[in-house]
XYZ file of C-alpha atoms in Angstrom:
669
model
C 8.378 -35.973 37.593
C 5.357 -34.671 36.015
C 4.777 -30.673 35.270
C 1.429 -29.379 35.103
C -0.075 -26.962 32.081
C -1.426 -25.040 34.544
C -3.314 -21.965 33.843
C -1.213 -18.776 34.202
C -0.301 -18.506 37.755
C -1.193 -14.706 39.122
C 1.191 -13.088 41.595
C -1.250 -10.020 42.308
C -4.491 -8.669 40.458
C -3.407 -8.204 37.037
C -0.083 -9.580 37.054
C 1.050 -12.931 36.410
C 4.152 -15.168 37.005
C 7.026 -13.929 34.758
C 8.089 -16.676 32.147
C 11.445 -15.713 30.047
C 10.286 -18.538 27.519
C 7.440 -15.994 26.425
C 9.765 -13.415 25.966
C 11.910 -15.777 23.855
C 9.033 -16.878 21.875
C 7.923 -12.918 21.611
C 11.948 -12.440 20.513
C 11.368 -15.015 17.823
C 8.263 -13.352 16.068
C 9.727 -10.143 15.887
C 12.844 -11.586 14.343
C 10.751 -13.189 11.605
C 8.881 -10.018 10.814
C 11.912 -7.803 10.877
C 14.218 -10.266 8.852
C 11.067 -10.546 6.150
C 10.591 -6.990 5.885
C 14.429 -6.505 5.504
C 15.558 -9.610 3.263
C 11.896 -11.050 2.279
C 14.072 -13.753 0.275
C 15.723 -15.233 3.033
C 12.798 -16.032 5.500
C 9.525 -15.522 3.098
C 7.326 -16.664 5.653
C 8.507 -14.538 8.322
C 5.274 -12.033 8.053
C 4.022 -15.030 9.945
C 5.869 -13.491 13.073
C 2.505 -11.448 13.804
C 0.393 -14.571 13.889
C 2.517 -15.988 16.428
C 2.438 -12.399 18.763
C -1.806 -12.921 18.463
C -1.278 -16.119 20.434
C 0.850 -14.995 22.659
C -1.049 -11.586 23.451
C -4.229 -13.554 23.687
C -2.591 -15.834 26.387
C -1.285 -13.449 28.373
C -3.795 -10.420 28.689
C -6.773 -13.316 28.878
C -4.970 -14.969 31.855
C -4.840 -11.496 33.267
C -8.643 -10.996 32.879
C -9.410 -14.193 34.523
C -7.057 -13.807 37.482
C -8.916 -10.495 38.091
C -11.981 -12.149 37.457
C -11.545 -14.778 40.332
C -10.243 -12.569 42.289
C -13.395 -10.602 41.881
C -11.432 -7.355 41.440
C -12.385 -7.089 37.889
C -12.650 -3.690 36.225
C -12.672 -2.540 32.686
C -11.189 1.115 33.733
C -7.795 -0.903 34.988
C -7.597 -2.840 32.271
C -8.076 -0.421 29.478
C -5.670 1.997 31.921
C -2.935 -0.902 31.620
C -3.276 -1.422 28.265
C -2.730 2.323 27.295
C 0.391 2.587 29.644
C 1.660 -0.490 27.800
C 0.667 0.599 23.954
C 0.809 4.410 24.276
C 3.975 5.353 25.255
C 6.619 4.058 22.441
C 3.635 4.533 19.750
C 3.494 7.966 20.692
C 6.914 8.483 20.347
C 7.247 6.275 16.583
C 4.704 8.746 15.380
C 6.082 12.124 16.101
C 9.279 11.055 14.471
C 7.634 9.666 11.669
C 5.854 12.339 11.674
C 8.947 14.752 11.589
C 10.763 12.743 9.175
C 8.071 12.650 6.751
C 8.369 16.315 7.205
C 11.658 16.540 5.297
C 11.103 14.007 3.334
C 7.139 13.721 1.630
C 5.816 15.807 -1.461
C 2.271 16.959 -0.221
C -0.157 14.275 -1.349
C 2.205 11.703 0.183
C 2.365 14.010 3.726
C -1.326 14.342 3.505
C -1.772 10.382 3.081
C 0.770 10.040 5.890
C -1.619 12.589 8.550
C -4.593 10.112 7.335
C -2.251 6.947 8.542
C -0.983 8.550 11.885
C -5.053 9.118 12.864
C -5.543 5.758 12.070
C -2.383 4.480 13.902
C -3.691 6.767 16.881
C -6.879 5.626 16.627
C -6.145 1.921 15.987
C -7.748 1.258 12.854
C -4.685 0.922 10.632
C -6.127 -2.207 9.483
C -8.953 -0.528 8.554
C -7.291 2.310 6.677
C -4.323 -0.766 4.890
C -7.847 -2.826 3.916
C -8.900 -0.104 1.232
C -5.678 0.955 -0.199
C -2.351 -1.373 -1.372
C -2.303 -4.685 0.203
C 0.167 -5.983 2.170
C 2.401 -7.358 -0.109
C 2.234 -5.105 -3.073
C 4.958 -2.486 -4.014
C 3.521 0.125 -3.364
C 3.380 -0.731 0.253
C 6.784 0.049 0.780
C 5.982 3.565 0.805
C 3.775 3.381 3.436
C 6.147 3.846 6.961
C 2.840 2.912 8.949
C 2.125 -0.332 7.569
C 2.782 -2.211 9.765
C 0.407 -1.031 12.547
C -2.794 -2.774 10.977
C -1.453 -5.719 13.801
C -2.053 -3.264 16.490
C -4.912 -2.322 15.265
C -6.670 -5.531 15.083
C -5.252 -6.659 18.573
C -6.762 -3.571 20.310
C -10.229 -3.809 18.308
C -10.026 -6.931 19.605
C -9.623 -6.008 23.484
C -12.235 -3.276 22.784
C -15.015 -6.471 22.969
C -13.354 -9.100 24.629
C -13.083 -8.108 28.313
C -17.069 -7.066 28.005
C -17.327 -11.146 26.477
C -15.333 -12.990 28.809
C -17.203 -10.856 32.022
C -20.455 -11.760 30.672
C -19.177 -15.282 30.151
C -17.447 -15.959 33.453
C -20.615 -14.656 35.487
C -22.571 -17.951 33.542
C -19.945 -20.341 33.695
C -19.820 -20.666 30.007
C -16.202 -18.907 29.122
C -14.906 -22.044 27.406
C -18.113 -22.106 25.017
C -17.770 -18.389 24.339
C -14.660 -18.983 23.420
C -15.348 -21.618 21.341
C -18.099 -20.175 19.317
C -16.596 -17.300 18.762
C -13.127 -18.678 17.468
C -15.140 -21.007 15.301
C -17.123 -18.703 13.623
C -14.071 -16.027 13.243
C -11.826 -19.185 11.718
C -14.614 -19.898 9.222
C -15.317 -16.327 8.149
C -10.973 -16.656 7.358
C -11.483 -19.907 5.054
C -14.373 -17.957 3.649
C -13.197 -15.306 2.300
C -9.257 -16.015 1.304
C -10.357 -16.731 -1.979
C -12.400 -14.067 -3.200
C -11.545 -11.590 -0.732
C -7.937 -11.917 0.611
C -7.204 -8.344 1.355
C -10.467 -8.933 4.138
C -9.055 -11.991 5.282
C -6.032 -10.322 5.857
C -6.772 -7.632 7.632
C -10.479 -7.812 9.103
C -10.611 -8.607 13.073
C -13.389 -10.967 12.438
C -10.491 -13.084 10.587
C -7.713 -12.790 13.165
C -9.826 -13.149 16.531
C -9.402 -16.515 16.336
C -5.629 -16.213 16.805
C -6.213 -14.603 19.749
C -8.560 -17.079 21.026
C -6.295 -19.733 20.689
C -4.107 -18.339 23.416
C -7.050 -17.390 25.044
C -8.269 -20.949 24.795
C -5.280 -21.932 26.666
C -5.362 -19.822 29.400
C -9.184 -20.491 29.898
C -8.681 -24.521 29.984
C -5.193 -25.134 31.307
C -6.289 -24.867 34.726
C -8.472 -28.296 33.591
C -5.753 -30.284 31.906
C -4.377 -33.324 33.003
C -0.663 -32.924 34.112
C 1.940 -34.105 31.569
C 5.236 -35.746 31.665
C 8.311 -34.101 31.011
C 8.477 -36.332 27.937
C 4.971 -35.018 26.985
C 6.479 -31.311 27.599
C 9.408 -31.325 25.384
C 7.648 -33.359 22.772
C 5.093 -29.966 22.375
C 7.953 -27.710 22.622
C 9.965 -29.915 19.618
C 6.571 -29.685 17.734
C 5.532 -26.459 18.442
C 9.122 -25.064 17.567
C 9.193 -26.977 14.120
C 5.543 -25.976 13.205
C 6.618 -22.357 13.737
C 9.934 -22.867 11.963
C 8.789 -24.464 9.182
C 5.863 -21.650 8.536
C 8.790 -18.836 8.331
C 10.619 -20.497 5.782
C 7.987 -22.668 3.626
C 5.254 -19.995 3.209
C 5.437 -16.869 1.431
C 3.305 -14.169 0.234
C 1.612 -16.225 -2.808
C 0.040 -18.007 -0.208
C -3.608 -17.705 0.407
C -2.633 -16.696 4.058
C -4.348 -16.745 6.391
C -6.774 -19.758 5.638
C -6.203 -22.771 6.338
C -2.185 -21.797 6.280
C -2.078 -19.502 9.727
C -2.882 -23.215 11.195
C 0.733 -23.856 11.320
C 2.050 -20.876 13.138
C -0.990 -20.546 15.704
C -0.952 -24.254 16.297
C 3.312 -24.085 16.940
C 2.459 -20.797 19.203
C 0.227 -22.762 21.138
C 2.362 -25.872 21.755
C 5.449 -23.806 22.856
C 3.131 -22.012 25.495
C 1.438 -25.160 26.599
C 5.101 -27.074 26.809
C 5.337 -24.863 29.770
C 8.834 -22.917 30.994
C 10.388 -26.760 31.296
C 9.781 -27.805 27.654
C 12.887 -28.462 26.061
C 13.351 -25.614 23.388
C 11.541 -23.399 25.845
C 14.135 -23.882 28.254
C 17.348 -24.292 26.179
C 16.290 -21.814 23.620
C 13.602 -19.410 24.055
C 14.478 -18.775 27.663
C 18.383 -17.698 27.263
C 19.486 -14.248 27.936
C 20.007 -13.074 24.501
C 16.177 -14.033 23.291
C 14.449 -13.023 26.225
C 16.239 -9.645 26.113
C 15.214 -9.094 22.779
C 11.312 -9.792 23.721
C 11.359 -7.649 26.217
C 12.000 -4.707 23.631
C 10.229 -6.400 20.798
C 6.971 -4.376 20.916
C 9.185 -1.123 20.487
C 11.806 -3.181 17.763
C 8.350 -3.943 16.102
C 7.184 -0.333 16.063
C 10.818 1.032 14.600
C 11.603 -1.272 11.999
C 9.190 -0.835 9.285
C 9.492 3.485 9.425
C 13.153 2.736 9.094
C 13.185 0.626 6.240
C 10.163 2.348 4.358
C 12.106 5.735 4.568
C 15.281 4.571 3.659
C 13.184 2.893 0.385
C 11.127 6.015 -0.567
C 14.369 8.362 -0.035
C 16.697 5.903 -2.434
C 13.737 5.706 -4.492
C 14.999 2.205 -4.807
C 15.165 -1.178 -2.287
C 18.841 -0.090 -0.261
C 21.621 -2.416 -0.366
C 21.631 -5.593 1.729
C 24.476 -3.765 4.118
C 22.360 -0.931 4.465
C 19.148 -2.534 5.347
C 21.305 -4.524 8.081
C 22.605 -1.469 9.391
C 18.940 -0.175 9.703
C 18.445 -3.106 11.603
C 20.976 -2.619 14.116
C 19.837 1.178 14.406
C 16.194 -0.333 15.227
C 17.024 -2.604 17.817
C 19.204 0.179 19.312
C 16.323 2.594 19.096
C 13.881 0.117 20.457
C 16.545 -0.276 23.472
C 15.953 3.094 24.122
C 12.716 3.608 23.531
C 11.923 0.720 26.073
C 14.519 1.587 29.013
C 13.770 5.463 28.602
C 10.115 5.601 27.809
C 8.108 2.362 28.177
C 8.830 1.138 31.546
C 9.494 4.169 33.677
C 5.666 4.887 32.621
C 4.258 0.727 32.371
C 6.073 0.098 35.985
C 6.853 1.437 39.186
C 4.628 3.431 41.664
C 1.229 4.460 39.775
C 1.173 7.681 39.401
C -2.062 9.330 37.466
C 0.657 11.528 35.083
C 1.335 7.963 33.935
C -1.501 7.677 32.198
C -2.649 11.392 31.782
C 0.512 12.326 30.002
C 0.696 9.488 26.971
C -3.505 10.480 26.520
C -2.799 13.778 25.850
C 0.285 13.219 23.869
C -1.876 10.899 21.661
C -4.821 13.623 21.264
C -1.974 15.689 20.036
C -0.877 13.271 17.712
C -4.189 12.664 16.432
C -4.695 16.646 16.145
C -1.192 16.917 14.149
C -1.902 13.999 11.873
C -5.490 15.227 10.849
C -4.743 19.055 10.776
C -2.082 17.569 7.918
C -4.421 15.753 6.420
C -7.125 18.295 6.261
C -4.559 20.898 4.840
C -3.467 19.115 2.232
C -0.153 18.051 3.167
C 1.465 21.252 4.218
C 2.388 22.053 0.822
C 4.518 24.836 2.006
C 7.076 22.302 3.391
C 9.872 21.399 0.590
C 9.998 17.502 0.675
C 12.398 17.272 -2.368
C 15.659 18.880 -3.035
C 15.900 22.506 -3.832
C 17.987 21.543 -6.950
C 14.851 19.792 -8.389
C 12.277 22.406 -10.111
C 9.381 19.611 -9.237
C 6.842 22.546 -9.970
C 7.213 21.666 -13.592
C 5.951 17.941 -12.941
C 2.626 19.189 -12.485
C -0.494 18.477 -15.078
C -3.396 20.723 -15.947
C -2.074 24.232 -16.244
C -4.920 25.992 -18.701
C -8.207 25.360 -16.856
C -8.886 28.587 -16.754
C -9.334 28.579 -20.801
C -12.099 25.368 -20.408
C -15.016 24.645 -19.157
C -15.909 21.116 -17.508
C -18.007 20.112 -20.562
C -17.809 18.084 -23.450
C -20.917 18.181 -25.408
C -22.989 15.390 -23.947
C -25.626 14.789 -21.292
C -25.063 15.229 -18.106
C -25.834 11.559 -17.635
C -23.792 10.481 -20.124
C -20.990 13.165 -19.044
C -20.646 10.229 -16.145
C -18.557 8.158 -18.254
C -15.556 10.546 -18.961
C -13.591 11.555 -16.002
C -11.478 13.876 -18.439
C -14.163 16.114 -20.357
C -13.424 19.625 -21.071
C -14.327 22.065 -23.799
C -12.404 25.448 -24.884
C -14.318 28.550 -23.486
C -12.423 30.817 -25.594
C -13.342 30.314 -29.191
C -15.969 27.400 -30.789
C -13.917 23.666 -30.734
C -12.816 23.007 -33.904
C -10.259 20.325 -32.716
C -11.211 17.303 -30.469
C -8.981 14.959 -28.206
C -10.675 11.366 -27.777
C -9.043 8.967 -25.787
C -7.615 7.159 -22.346
C -5.538 9.465 -19.511
C -2.972 10.006 -21.829
C -5.173 12.238 -24.280
C -5.935 14.091 -20.942
C -2.058 14.652 -20.336
C -1.752 15.656 -23.907
C -4.699 18.056 -23.930
C -3.230 20.454 -21.592
C -0.355 21.424 -23.921
C -2.547 21.844 -26.868
C -4.982 24.138 -25.340
C -2.435 26.335 -24.041
C -0.362 26.300 -27.254
C -3.265 26.277 -29.661
C -3.313 29.790 -32.288
C -6.157 32.334 -32.037
C -9.460 30.475 -33.138
C -8.213 26.541 -32.798
C -10.580 25.478 -30.042
C -10.231 22.248 -28.085
C -12.629 19.686 -26.760
C -11.097 16.791 -24.576
C -13.969 13.753 -24.159
C -11.698 10.813 -22.529
C -11.548 7.515 -19.918
C -8.976 6.209 -18.306
C -8.027 2.812 -19.723
C -10.177 3.528 -22.467
C -8.769 3.021 -25.982
C -11.158 4.894 -29.287
C -12.508 2.794 -30.953
C -15.875 1.693 -32.744
C -18.174 -1.486 -32.238
C -15.465 -3.265 -30.528
C -14.720 -3.193 -26.982
C -11.762 -4.307 -24.490
C -13.624 -7.983 -22.593
C -10.073 -8.124 -20.346
C -9.685 -5.928 -17.087
C -7.433 -3.053 -17.839
C -6.444 -0.992 -14.347
C -9.326 -2.009 -12.672
C -11.922 -0.091 -14.922
C -15.528 -1.840 -16.247
C -14.995 -2.825 -19.498
C -18.755 -2.362 -20.067
C -18.278 1.072 -19.229
C -15.692 1.709 -21.615
C -17.638 0.503 -24.356
C -20.232 2.759 -23.647
C -18.129 5.686 -23.334
C -16.555 5.134 -26.544
C -20.431 4.897 -28.261
C -21.194 8.398 -26.519
C -17.421 9.921 -27.740
C -18.196 8.964 -31.205
C -21.881 9.841 -31.622
C -20.850 13.013 -30.557
C -17.805 13.886 -33.098
C -19.971 12.217 -35.887
C -23.274 14.966 -34.411
C -20.669 18.241 -33.730
C -19.846 19.170 -37.484
C -17.751 22.103 -36.373
C -15.140 19.226 -34.700
C -13.169 19.588 -38.082
C -10.075 17.512 -36.453
C -10.179 14.583 -34.367
C -6.941 13.540 -32.341
C -6.728 10.250 -31.380
C -4.382 9.181 -28.059
C -4.047 6.228 -25.953
C -1.450 4.235 -24.088
C -0.299 1.137 -25.893
C -0.860 -0.984 -22.745
C -4.353 -0.436 -23.625
C -4.274 -2.204 -26.929
C -1.750 -4.648 -26.738
C -1.759 -7.621 -24.641
C -5.982 -6.979 -24.214
C -8.427 -9.419 -25.552
C -11.552 -7.472 -27.048
C -15.461 -8.495 -27.980
C -16.400 -7.542 -31.760
C -20.374 -6.969 -33.036
C -19.619 -9.206 -35.792
C -17.825 -11.930 -33.625
C -19.041 -14.180 -30.940
C -15.752 -14.776 -29.677
C -13.015 -12.509 -27.750
C -10.258 -12.043 -30.079
C -6.703 -9.850 -29.538
C -6.613 -8.898 -33.190
C -9.954 -7.350 -32.826
C -8.301 -3.947 -31.271
C -7.194 -3.253 -34.817
C -10.908 -3.808 -36.326
C -11.973 -1.575 -33.668
C -9.572 1.518 -34.170
C -10.461 1.118 -38.084
C -14.004 1.415 -37.837
C -13.594 4.538 -35.741
C -11.538 6.319 -38.295
C -13.552 5.107 -40.838
C -16.479 6.402 -39.675
C -14.905 10.083 -38.464
C -13.240 10.312 -42.132
C -16.469 9.395 -44.022
C -18.343 12.411 -42.235
C -15.678 14.687 -43.073
C -13.363 14.656 -40.424
C -9.424 14.629 -40.556
C -7.851 12.100 -38.102
C -4.903 11.727 -36.754
C -3.477 9.020 -34.341
C -0.496 10.224 -31.536
C 1.419 7.194 -30.381
C 2.271 6.421 -26.694
C 5.317 8.328 -25.054
C 8.398 6.448 -23.619
C 7.554 4.981 -19.987
C 9.551 5.656 -17.604
C 9.042 5.045 -13.895
C 6.928 7.462 -11.527
C 8.515 10.925 -11.365
C 8.251 10.853 -7.620
C 10.842 7.987 -7.820
C 12.993 10.278 -9.820
C 13.554 13.530 -7.436
C 15.892 13.889 -5.048
C 14.358 14.016 -1.974
C 15.586 16.957 0.372
C 17.510 14.387 2.673
C 19.260 13.293 -0.312
C 21.084 16.908 0.108
C 23.379 15.682 2.815
C 25.887 13.741 1.761
C 25.804 11.786 4.335
C 22.475 9.923 3.828
C 23.477 10.077 0.346
C 26.552 7.619 1.334
C 24.420 5.937 3.970
C 21.891 4.822 1.418
C 24.316 3.855 -1.219
C 22.946 7.348 -3.507
C 26.086 8.392 -4.896
C 26.348 7.571 -9.069
C 23.965 9.957 -10.321
C 21.029 11.808 -9.762
C 17.688 10.339 -9.214
C 16.264 11.992 -12.513
C 19.447 10.339 -14.596
C 18.502 7.136 -12.974
C 15.157 6.829 -14.188
C 15.997 7.266 -17.841
C 15.749 4.623 -20.244
C 17.376 4.193 -23.537
C 15.412 5.329 -26.869
C 15.961 1.796 -28.451
C 14.303 0.324 -25.165
C 11.295 2.311 -25.773
C 11.316 1.708 -29.838
C 11.556 -2.476 -29.190
C 8.652 -1.685 -26.356
C 6.774 -0.179 -28.499
C 7.103 -2.300 -31.773
C 3.906 -4.352 -31.619
C 1.593 -1.510 -31.079
C 3.533 0.364 -33.784
C 3.125 -2.643 -36.158
C -0.904 -2.127 -35.605
C -0.985 1.369 -36.433
C 1.410 0.885 -39.313
C -1.566 -1.447 -40.629
C -3.868 1.161 -39.800
C -2.022 4.270 -41.773
C -1.791 1.147 -44.797
C -6.122 1.042 -44.768
C -6.141 4.978 -43.959
C -3.371 6.997 -46.145
C -5.218 10.187 -45.388
C -4.407 9.180 -41.218
C -1.563 11.497 -39.574
C 0.553 9.708 -37.503
C 2.734 11.210 -34.412
C 5.332 10.309 -32.318
C 6.205 12.280 -29.239
C 9.232 10.498 -28.668
C 10.852 12.455 -31.691
C 9.934 15.516 -28.749
C 10.836 13.643 -25.520
C 14.155 11.671 -26.932
C 17.193 12.149 -28.062
C 17.642 8.923 -30.716
C 21.679 10.026 -31.455
C 22.539 9.599 -27.926
C 20.043 6.955 -27.710
C 18.354 8.347 -24.426
C 14.384 9.220 -23.284
C 15.242 11.340 -19.984
C 12.952 12.226 -17.300
C 14.208 15.625 -16.816
C 15.292 18.303 -19.936
C 16.674 22.075 -18.225
C 15.852 20.861 -15.104
C 12.040 20.431 -15.654
C 10.429 16.953 -15.567
C 8.784 16.124 -18.603
C 6.301 13.694 -16.784
C 3.617 14.136 -14.060
C 2.204 11.245 -12.538
C 3.197 7.709 -13.674
C 4.318 7.910 -17.195
C 1.892 10.580 -18.084
C 3.159 14.228 -19.230
C 3.587 17.026 -17.252
C 2.762 20.399 -18.634
C 6.552 21.020 -19.793
C 6.499 17.924 -21.768
C 2.852 18.282 -23.237
C 4.130 21.768 -24.193
C 7.285 20.517 -25.821
C 4.890 17.890 -27.336
C 2.412 20.361 -28.715
C 4.774 22.827 -30.230
C 5.717 19.948 -32.723
C 2.905 18.481 -33.265
C 0.301 21.370 -34.105
C 2.365 22.549 -36.762
C 1.944 19.274 -38.289
C -1.622 19.215 -37.874
C -2.434 22.660 -39.555
C -0.271 21.390 -42.834
């Protein structure tokens, strides 16, 4: 008995003869993605399910287009109308739900970013938005509830161009050639970019379209293939399943993906589809009623699952327990079924009515307006995305801007080297703060707490420790080492050429020094120990010029305050218990022990001790004395319900005020 690997059989223009095993393949793909997002250690390569989706989509959509072309009924308008009825309804529902949950959950700037991602999702350009931000596997990805829409963007961008190409190639009888040439170019771009530009290879449509074209090629060439026996159909079915399962289990986030590795799941999906409905895996496993049912709701399940997991992470401030994640997947399946039954199917199928196209399009336009308005208005700051018990206004930084001018004694061209640049406009400055972003965080407390006549100047560059004749060669937080070197040279010259600046305060984080490599003007090879010499030369130059020099050690390094505030949903007992956040407040969870802070600071403290030995007049101040309680062995996130930190591990206005009140009297002695 033989079966033919035929082109997708058509039932009518714009439709295909139904194959339940392809719905089963969809189910396998969405399960892989969902399980990877919920339990990444259990299925490290589950993200590859998206690649299987691409192949299935390319096969089905190309089959529909070919059927229309062969029947002489091809219409771009009808094609895009079908796509809108297929894609828009469920997507609109999920985008509106995410917007509503974000209203009660996000802070202003987070809600602003959500507005941007809603516009990107509705406009099918999420892949480009994600490409400019954190990578798919980065920690920050968990805080983006619409990150998963990148794949929808890739797919729909492909279908903007592919019908035109197919129509033109069909007229010239060159469909196969067009598919092969474009697919080969896409795969080549994918391999070429994967090493040096992995994010581009992951998100760009040009590096992904070969996967959709693999399915398209199957639809194009299937009608010309020779018949195969049941035996070979079974071999294709088993081999395809083995390739897909191996990809899910073996590959992981560290793999250079897509690259060459993507051939595994793509080939597996092609083999499973080519095997036909009578291949053993296809008929026994994929065509089983359970995976078929799951496949029919796979699109809605894909849309729902990630926002649920992401919001749980955001609200809890940590990864939820396995039980919570499993429960969220069950909720996701229920929502997907309801969305498919109530929203998607009534609009997609049944009698063709104008409202079935007009209503989703109008709603999508409304969603774009909501997202755009939210972005333009800065996240609608009048909302409260945090618990009313948390005084988050104290987690701000920068109070005191009204006392300063945005200048720091250097030329306009040189000032571009210093994102943090300010001079007291109330009185001539006699004090200067030189350093990195930690210098900026401390500066505003010094300005507000300064005595009459104590003007302050700030000159600082992020990730750039204040040094002389020594510069960092290692990359740090993406900063260009050459720019740090130039900035330090300009800053030191300004401090030496401004005699009224009698006191200079050096401020830096220990990670700008410890673990970095530095180049020395007197040494040909980089060496870590050059950092001490760089600080030594800076202090020496300043002291020889008659300046008094102080050095402020790094403050305790806690988690970002955003993860240490009880977001508004946690004010509801049900949410707290559901997410397992019942032990203590978020601020308490974020505290660290004083002992841990001392241990972390030990290498930098030893370096500063040696610097102090070389310069006995150097004043060294440790802000931990104002921020921690050594007797109770704790460095808290809050004090008197006010946050000590603003962003990352930088002081808030409340925190820098406490430090300034303790530090300034020492500086005046």
